[in-house]
Coordinates of C-alpha atoms in Angstrom, one line a residue:
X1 CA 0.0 0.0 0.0
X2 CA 1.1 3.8 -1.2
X3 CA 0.4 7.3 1.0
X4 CA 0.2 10.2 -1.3
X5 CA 0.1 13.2 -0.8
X6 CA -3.1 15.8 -2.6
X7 CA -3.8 19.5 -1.4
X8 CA -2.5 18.4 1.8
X9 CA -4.9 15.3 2.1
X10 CA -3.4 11.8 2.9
X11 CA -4.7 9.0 1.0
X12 CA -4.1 5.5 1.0
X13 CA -3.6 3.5 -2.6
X14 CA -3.7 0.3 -2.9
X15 CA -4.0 -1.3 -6.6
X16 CA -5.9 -4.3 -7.0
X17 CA -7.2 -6.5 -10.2
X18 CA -10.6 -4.2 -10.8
X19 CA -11.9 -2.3 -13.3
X20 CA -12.7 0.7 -11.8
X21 CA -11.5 3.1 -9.3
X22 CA -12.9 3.3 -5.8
X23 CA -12.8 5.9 -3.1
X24 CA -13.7 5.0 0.6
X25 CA -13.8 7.0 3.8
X26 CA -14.2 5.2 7.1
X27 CA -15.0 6.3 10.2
X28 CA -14.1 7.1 12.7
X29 CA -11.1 9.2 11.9
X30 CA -11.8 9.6 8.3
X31 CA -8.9 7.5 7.0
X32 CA -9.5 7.3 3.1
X33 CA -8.6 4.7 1.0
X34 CA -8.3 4.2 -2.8
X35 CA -8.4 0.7 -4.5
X36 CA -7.6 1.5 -8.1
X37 CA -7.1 -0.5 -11.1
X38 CA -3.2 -2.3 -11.7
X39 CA -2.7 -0.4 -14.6
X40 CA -3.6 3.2 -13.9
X41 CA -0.6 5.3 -12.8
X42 CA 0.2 7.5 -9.5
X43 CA -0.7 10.8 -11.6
X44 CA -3.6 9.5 -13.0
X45 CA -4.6 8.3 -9.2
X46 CA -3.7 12.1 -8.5
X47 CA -6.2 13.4 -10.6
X48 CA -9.3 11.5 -10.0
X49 CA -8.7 12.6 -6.4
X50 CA -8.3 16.1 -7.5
X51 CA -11.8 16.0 -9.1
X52 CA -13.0 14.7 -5.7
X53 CA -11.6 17.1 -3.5
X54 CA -15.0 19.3 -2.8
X55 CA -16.8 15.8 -2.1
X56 CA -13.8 14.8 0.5
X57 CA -13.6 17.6 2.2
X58 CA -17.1 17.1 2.8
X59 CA -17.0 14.0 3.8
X60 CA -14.3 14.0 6.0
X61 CA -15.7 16.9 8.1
X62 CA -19.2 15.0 8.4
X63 CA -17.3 12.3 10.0
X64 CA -15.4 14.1 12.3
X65 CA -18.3 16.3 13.4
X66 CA -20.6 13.2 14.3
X67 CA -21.5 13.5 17.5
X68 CA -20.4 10.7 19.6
X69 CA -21.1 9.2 22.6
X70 CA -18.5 10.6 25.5
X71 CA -16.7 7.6 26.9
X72 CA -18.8 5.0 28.8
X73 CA -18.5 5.2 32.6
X74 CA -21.3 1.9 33.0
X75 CA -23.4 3.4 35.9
X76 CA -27.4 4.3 35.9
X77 CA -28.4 6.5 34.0
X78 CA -26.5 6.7 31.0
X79 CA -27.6 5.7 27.3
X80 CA -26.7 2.5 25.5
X81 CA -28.2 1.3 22.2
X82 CA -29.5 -2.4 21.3
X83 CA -30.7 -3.0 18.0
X84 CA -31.3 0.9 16.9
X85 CA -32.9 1.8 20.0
X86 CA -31.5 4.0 23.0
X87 CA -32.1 2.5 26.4
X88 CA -31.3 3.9 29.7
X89 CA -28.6 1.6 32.0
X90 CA -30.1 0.8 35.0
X91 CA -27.5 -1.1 38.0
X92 CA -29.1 -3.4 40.2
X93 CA -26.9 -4.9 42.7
X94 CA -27.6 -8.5 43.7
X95 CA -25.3 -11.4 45.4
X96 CA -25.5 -13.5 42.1
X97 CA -24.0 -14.4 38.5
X98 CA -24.5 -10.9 36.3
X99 CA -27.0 -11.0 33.8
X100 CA -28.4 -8.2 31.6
X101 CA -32.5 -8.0 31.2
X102 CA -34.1 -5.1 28.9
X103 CA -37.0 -3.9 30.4
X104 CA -40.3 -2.5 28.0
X105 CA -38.1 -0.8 25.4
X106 CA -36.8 1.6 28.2
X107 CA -34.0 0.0 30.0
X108 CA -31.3 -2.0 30.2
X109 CA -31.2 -4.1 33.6
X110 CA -27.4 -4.8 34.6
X111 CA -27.3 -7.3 37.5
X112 CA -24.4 -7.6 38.9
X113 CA -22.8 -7.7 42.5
X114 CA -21.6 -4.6 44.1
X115 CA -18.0 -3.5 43.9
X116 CA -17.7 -4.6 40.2
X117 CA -15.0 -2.4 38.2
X118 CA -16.5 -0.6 35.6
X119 CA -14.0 -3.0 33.6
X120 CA -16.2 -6.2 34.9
X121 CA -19.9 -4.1 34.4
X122 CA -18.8 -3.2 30.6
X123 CA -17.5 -6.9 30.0
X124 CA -20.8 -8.3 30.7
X125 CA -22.7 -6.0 29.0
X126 CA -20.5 -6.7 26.0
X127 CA -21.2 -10.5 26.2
X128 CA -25.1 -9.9 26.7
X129 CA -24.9 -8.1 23.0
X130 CA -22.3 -11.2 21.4
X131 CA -24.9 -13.4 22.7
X132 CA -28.4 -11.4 21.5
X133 CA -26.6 -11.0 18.2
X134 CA -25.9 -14.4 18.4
X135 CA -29.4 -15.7 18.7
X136 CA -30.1 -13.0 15.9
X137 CA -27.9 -13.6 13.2
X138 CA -29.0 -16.9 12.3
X139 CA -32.7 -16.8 10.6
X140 CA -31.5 -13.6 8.9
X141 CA -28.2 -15.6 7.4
X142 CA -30.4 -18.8 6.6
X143 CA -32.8 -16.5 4.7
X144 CA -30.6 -14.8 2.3
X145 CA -28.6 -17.7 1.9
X146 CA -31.4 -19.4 0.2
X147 CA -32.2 -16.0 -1.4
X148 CA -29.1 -15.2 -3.1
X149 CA -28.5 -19.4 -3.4
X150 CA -25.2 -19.1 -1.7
X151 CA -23.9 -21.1 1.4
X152 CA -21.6 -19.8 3.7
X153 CA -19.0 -22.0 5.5
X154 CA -19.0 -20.1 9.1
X155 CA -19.5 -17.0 10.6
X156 CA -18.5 -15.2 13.6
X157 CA -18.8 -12.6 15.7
X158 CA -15.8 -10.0 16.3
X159 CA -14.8 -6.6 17.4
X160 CA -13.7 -4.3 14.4
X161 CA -12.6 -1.0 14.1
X162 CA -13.2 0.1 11.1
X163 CA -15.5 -2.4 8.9
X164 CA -19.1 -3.6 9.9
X165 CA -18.3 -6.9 8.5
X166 CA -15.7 -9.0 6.2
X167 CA -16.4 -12.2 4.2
X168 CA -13.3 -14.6 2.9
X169 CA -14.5 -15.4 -1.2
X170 CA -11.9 -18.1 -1.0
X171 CA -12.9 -20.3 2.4
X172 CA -17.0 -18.1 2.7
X173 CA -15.9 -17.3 6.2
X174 CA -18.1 -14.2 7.6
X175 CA -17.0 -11.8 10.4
X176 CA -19.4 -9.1 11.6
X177 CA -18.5 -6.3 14.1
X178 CA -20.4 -6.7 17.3
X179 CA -21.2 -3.0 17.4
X180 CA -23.5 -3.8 14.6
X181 CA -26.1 -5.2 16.9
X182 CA -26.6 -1.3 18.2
X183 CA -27.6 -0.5 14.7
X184 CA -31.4 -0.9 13.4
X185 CA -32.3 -4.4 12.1
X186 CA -32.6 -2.8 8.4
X187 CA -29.1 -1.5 8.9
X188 CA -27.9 -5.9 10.3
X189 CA -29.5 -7.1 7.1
X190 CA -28.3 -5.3 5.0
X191 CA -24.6 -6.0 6.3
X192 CA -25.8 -9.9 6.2
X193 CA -26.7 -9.2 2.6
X194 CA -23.7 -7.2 1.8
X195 CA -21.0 -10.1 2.9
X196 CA -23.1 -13.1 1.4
X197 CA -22.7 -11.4 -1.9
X198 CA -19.1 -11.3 -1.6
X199 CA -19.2 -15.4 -1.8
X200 CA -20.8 -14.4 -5.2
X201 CA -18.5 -11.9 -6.2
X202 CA -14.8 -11.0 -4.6
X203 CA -14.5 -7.5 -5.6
X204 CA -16.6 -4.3 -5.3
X205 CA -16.8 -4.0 -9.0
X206 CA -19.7 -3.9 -11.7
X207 CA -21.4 -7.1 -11.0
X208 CA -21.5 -6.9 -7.1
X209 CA -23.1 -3.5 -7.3
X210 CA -25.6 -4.6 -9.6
X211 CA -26.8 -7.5 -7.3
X212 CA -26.5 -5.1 -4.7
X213 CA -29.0 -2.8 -6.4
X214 CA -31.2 -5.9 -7.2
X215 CA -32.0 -7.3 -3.2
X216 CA -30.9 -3.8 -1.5
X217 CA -31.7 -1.1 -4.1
X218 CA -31.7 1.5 -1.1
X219 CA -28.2 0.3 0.1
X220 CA -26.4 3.9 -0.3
X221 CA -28.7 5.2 2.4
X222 CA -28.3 2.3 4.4
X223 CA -24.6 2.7 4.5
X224 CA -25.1 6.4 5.1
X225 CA -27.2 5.2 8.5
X226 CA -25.0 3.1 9.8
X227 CA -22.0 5.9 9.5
X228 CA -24.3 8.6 10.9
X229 CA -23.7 7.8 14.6
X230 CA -20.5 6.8 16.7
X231 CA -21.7 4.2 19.2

């Protein structure tokens, strides 16, 4: 991989065996990234960016003006988000295993004894949502399996930094980020969809944004969704 250097901008290039060009920007620090044909040049790299610039600059700042959530301190009170919705923590101490309840849509119940480290209450709160997206994953898997007639070899659940999910063309292995079960179930699928299709089709090119189009045709706003907040 290459860093250049436009109006001040870094940018990552990496050449790959596509036919087009393709410009990314991940959050959360706005790190961009170009995948761009073998055979196009450095200069010529250096010019589609130039006729991007307004668009990046754009961009860039949406991402670092998201608002985001201030560092979790895991105590009553504060706001945590399952499956799109915002919930308010709620600490009940009892002399037992933890376990995490939600309650009507309103809270989130973390039992747990007193004295636990923040450490320990944000471990099991993180295990809770592995094991709800867990139990969730599944059905939706199963069902666009048979949709898009593909079968995936195995999937699991991992903590990512900057990609909601990752799929291996070669062995049809499937990781998706854990954060992902914050995000609305529209906004899962859609991810689901999004990596199954990559057992289809390696490479962001032509043909995987045409299937893409065909199951997900609002896809762009999806991926605009899932971007919009920080959790």
């Amino acid at each position: 991989m290459t860093i250049i250097s436009v109006s001040n901008i870094s940018i990552e290039v990496e050449w790959k065996d596509i036919k087009n060009i393709h410009l990314t920007i991940y959050p959360p620090d706005a790190r961009i990234h170009v995948s761009a044909p073998k055979q196009m040049t450095e200069e010529a790299i250096r010019l589609f960016i130039i006729t991007k610039l307004p668009w990046i600059r754009q961009r860039v700042s949406q991402i670092l003006e998201q608002n985001r959530q201030t560092p979790r301190e895991y105590v009553s009170g504060e706001n945590h988000y399952f499956k799109g919705l915002r919930f308010r923590l709620k600490i009940i101490y009892h002399n037992a295993p933890a376990k995490v309840e939600v309650q009507a849509n309103e809270y989130i119940k973390l039992f747990i004894r007193e004295g636990a480290t923040k450490e320990r209450r944000a471990e099991v709160l993180k295990e809770w949502y592995r094991a709800e997206f867990k139990t969730l994953l599944p059905s939706l898997i199963l069902k666009w399996e048979e949709i898009l007639g593909v079968k995936a070899n195995k999937w699991e659940i991992k903590q990512m930094k900057t990609l909601w999910g990752s799929c291996n063309h070669r062995t049809r292995n499937i990781i998706f980020n854990l954060e992902l079960i914050k995000k609305p179930l529209h906004c899962i699928e859609y991810i689901v969809v999004h990596e199954l299709l990559h057992i289809k089709v390696r490479l962001h090119n032509e043909e995987y944004t045409a299937l893409l189009n065909r199951y997900f045709p609002n896809w762009k706003q999806l991926k605009d969704e899932l971007n919009e907040f920080i959790v």
